[in-house]
Amino acid sequence: MSDVFTIVPPTQKALPIVVSVPHCGTQFPDSLRSLFRKDWQDGPDDTDWFVHRLYDFAPEMGITLIYAHYSRYVIDLNRDPESRPLYDDGRVITELVPSRTFTDEPLYVDAPPSQAQIEERKNLYYWPYHHKVKELLSGLQEEFSQVLLWDAHSIRRMVPTIRSEPFPDLILGNQDGKTASPVLIETAFDVLSGAENYQLSHNEPFKGGYITRSFGAPEKGIHALQLEMAKDLYMDDTELHYSEERATQVRELLQKTFKALSEKLLSVSSG
C-alpha cells in the first residue's frame, strides 16, 4: 500500500480504462506541515474535493481507479516536472510546487521550498504517481491494443484569476485533438454534449494538463482525455459539501460515457 496514492482495482472483468484523480488529496506529510500556513492545511481550497468519491463506481464497471493522497499544495501531479507553464494566455498558473493559491495568497509561513527541496518532493510524491499510472496502462496493453486514461478534475464555478466568467459545467480536454483518437474524442463529446442539463465546452478554457498531455499517445494505442467539471455539479451551492442528489445525476452521465468509450476501445482491440 502506497502512502502517495490508492489504487482500486476492477471488481468486474477489466475494461481498458484507467481513471486518474490527481487533485483530490488533502494530506500533508508530517515533515512539511510546519512550513505551510495553518489555514491552508485545514482547508486546502484548490482541492478537487470528493472527485474520487464521485468516480467510485468505476471499479464496478471494470475500470481501475487511482487517486492521490497528498494536497496539490505539496506538489501538483498535473504540472510539468520542470514547471514549464501549460498555457501562455496570461492566466494564473500555479507551479509544480506552488507558492501561492489560485487566489494569489501565500501558502508558506516563510520562504517557498528550494530547488533541492522541490526535487525531493518530486522523487517522493510526484514520480511514484506518474510511474504507477504508466504501469497500469502498460498492464492493460498486455490484454488490449487500445487503452484510455481518463483524468478527472473539478474546479470552483468562479476563479477570477483564471477566467472572468463562470466556468462551463463540463470541459473536455485533449490538447486540441492530440491526446486521443478522433473516434474516442467524438464518442466522449457526443455523450457528454447530449446531456440536457449540462453545458459542455471542448478544449476551452482547459485543454488537458500535464498528465493528459504526457500520457496521451494515440499512435501507440494510449489515449488520454481530461474532464474538468464545476464543483456545484456534484456539491452544494457553497461548494463545500457533497450532494448525493447532484452527484447521482453526474455519475449516470459518466457511466454512460465510459460504457460508450469502452465499447469503442474493445471493438478496436478485437478487430
mmCIF file of N, CA and C in Angstrom, residues 55 150-154 170-173 192 200 225-229 254:
data_model
loop_
_atom_site.group_PDB
_atom_site.id
_atom_site.type_symbol
_atom_site.label_atom_id
_atom_site.label_comp_id
_atom_site.label_asym_id
_atom_site.label_seq_id
_atom_site.Cartn_x
_atom_site.Cartn_y
_atom_site.Cartn_z
ATOM 1 N N TYR A 55 -16.297 9.242 -8.557
ATOM 2 C CA TYR A 55 -15.953 8.200 -9.530
ATOM 3 C C TYR A 55 -15.825 6.814 -8.896
ATOM 4 N N TRP A 150 -8.349 8.437 -18.312
ATOM 5 C CA TRP A 150 -9.337 9.499 -18.092
ATOM 6 C C TRP A 150 -8.899 10.269 -16.852
ATOM 7 N N ASP A 151 -8.492 11.517 -17.016
ATOM 8 C CA ASP A 151 -8.001 12.310 -15.902
ATOM 9 C C ASP A 151 -9.135 13.186 -15.387
ATOM 10 N N ALA A 152 -9.515 12.974 -14.132
ATOM 11 C CA ALA A 152 -10.746 13.533 -13.577
ATOM 12 C C ALA A 152 -10.446 14.710 -12.655
ATOM 13 N N HIS A 153 -11.128 15.836 -12.910
ATOM 14 C CA HIS A 153 -10.881 17.074 -12.171
ATOM 15 C C HIS A 153 -12.182 17.803 -11.875
ATOM 16 N N SER A 154 -12.082 18.767 -10.941
ATOM 17 C CA SER A 154 -13.180 19.701 -10.718
ATOM 18 C C SER A 154 -12.592 21.044 -10.312
ATOM 19 N N LEU A 170 -19.046 21.374 -17.825
ATOM 20 C CA LEU A 170 -18.094 20.314 -18.172
ATOM 21 C C LEU A 170 -17.130 20.836 -19.229
ATOM 22 N N ILE A 171 -15.858 20.457 -19.094
ATOM 23 C CA ILE A 171 -14.850 20.851 -20.084
ATOM 24 C C ILE A 171 -14.050 19.612 -20.453
ATOM 25 N N LEU A 172 -14.199 19.180 -21.692
ATOM 26 C CA LEU A 172 -13.466 18.022 -22.202
ATOM 27 C C LEU A 172 -12.165 18.504 -22.827
ATOM 28 N N GLY A 173 -11.029 17.957 -22.377
ATOM 29 C CA GLY A 173 -9.731 18.391 -22.883
ATOM 30 C C GLY A 173 -8.934 17.264 -23.508
ATOM 31 N N LEU A 192 -21.378 13.389 -23.693
ATOM 32 C CA LEU A 192 -21.408 14.488 -22.730
ATOM 33 C C LEU A 192 -22.274 15.653 -23.203
ATOM 34 N N LEU A 200 -21.450 21.794 -22.104
ATOM 35 C CA LEU A 200 -20.137 21.212 -22.383
ATOM 36 C C LEU A 200 -19.303 22.158 -23.220
ATOM 37 N N LEU A 225 -7.855 11.564 -22.058
ATOM 38 C CA LEU A 225 -8.852 12.639 -22.045
ATOM 39 C C LEU A 225 -8.932 13.199 -20.637
ATOM 40 N N GLN A 226 -9.124 14.494 -20.548
ATOM 41 C CA GLN A 226 -9.346 15.137 -19.251
ATOM 42 C C GLN A 226 -10.768 15.665 -19.198
ATOM 43 N N LEU A 227 -11.425 15.441 -18.065
ATOM 44 C CA LEU A 227 -12.725 16.064 -17.852
ATOM 45 C C LEU A 227 -12.653 16.934 -16.609
ATOM 46 N N GLU A 228 -12.824 18.219 -16.834
ATOM 47 C CA GLU A 228 -12.953 19.204 -15.760
ATOM 48 C C GLU A 228 -14.441 19.467 -15.577
ATOM 49 N N MET A 229 -14.860 19.646 -14.338
ATOM 50 C CA MET A 229 -16.265 19.987 -14.109
ATOM 51 C C MET A 229 -16.383 20.997 -12.984
ATOM 52 N N LEU A 254 -21.470 9.973 -16.420
ATOM 53 C CA LEU A 254 -20.125 9.408 -16.523
ATOM 54 C C LEU A 254 -20.183 7.919 -16.864
#
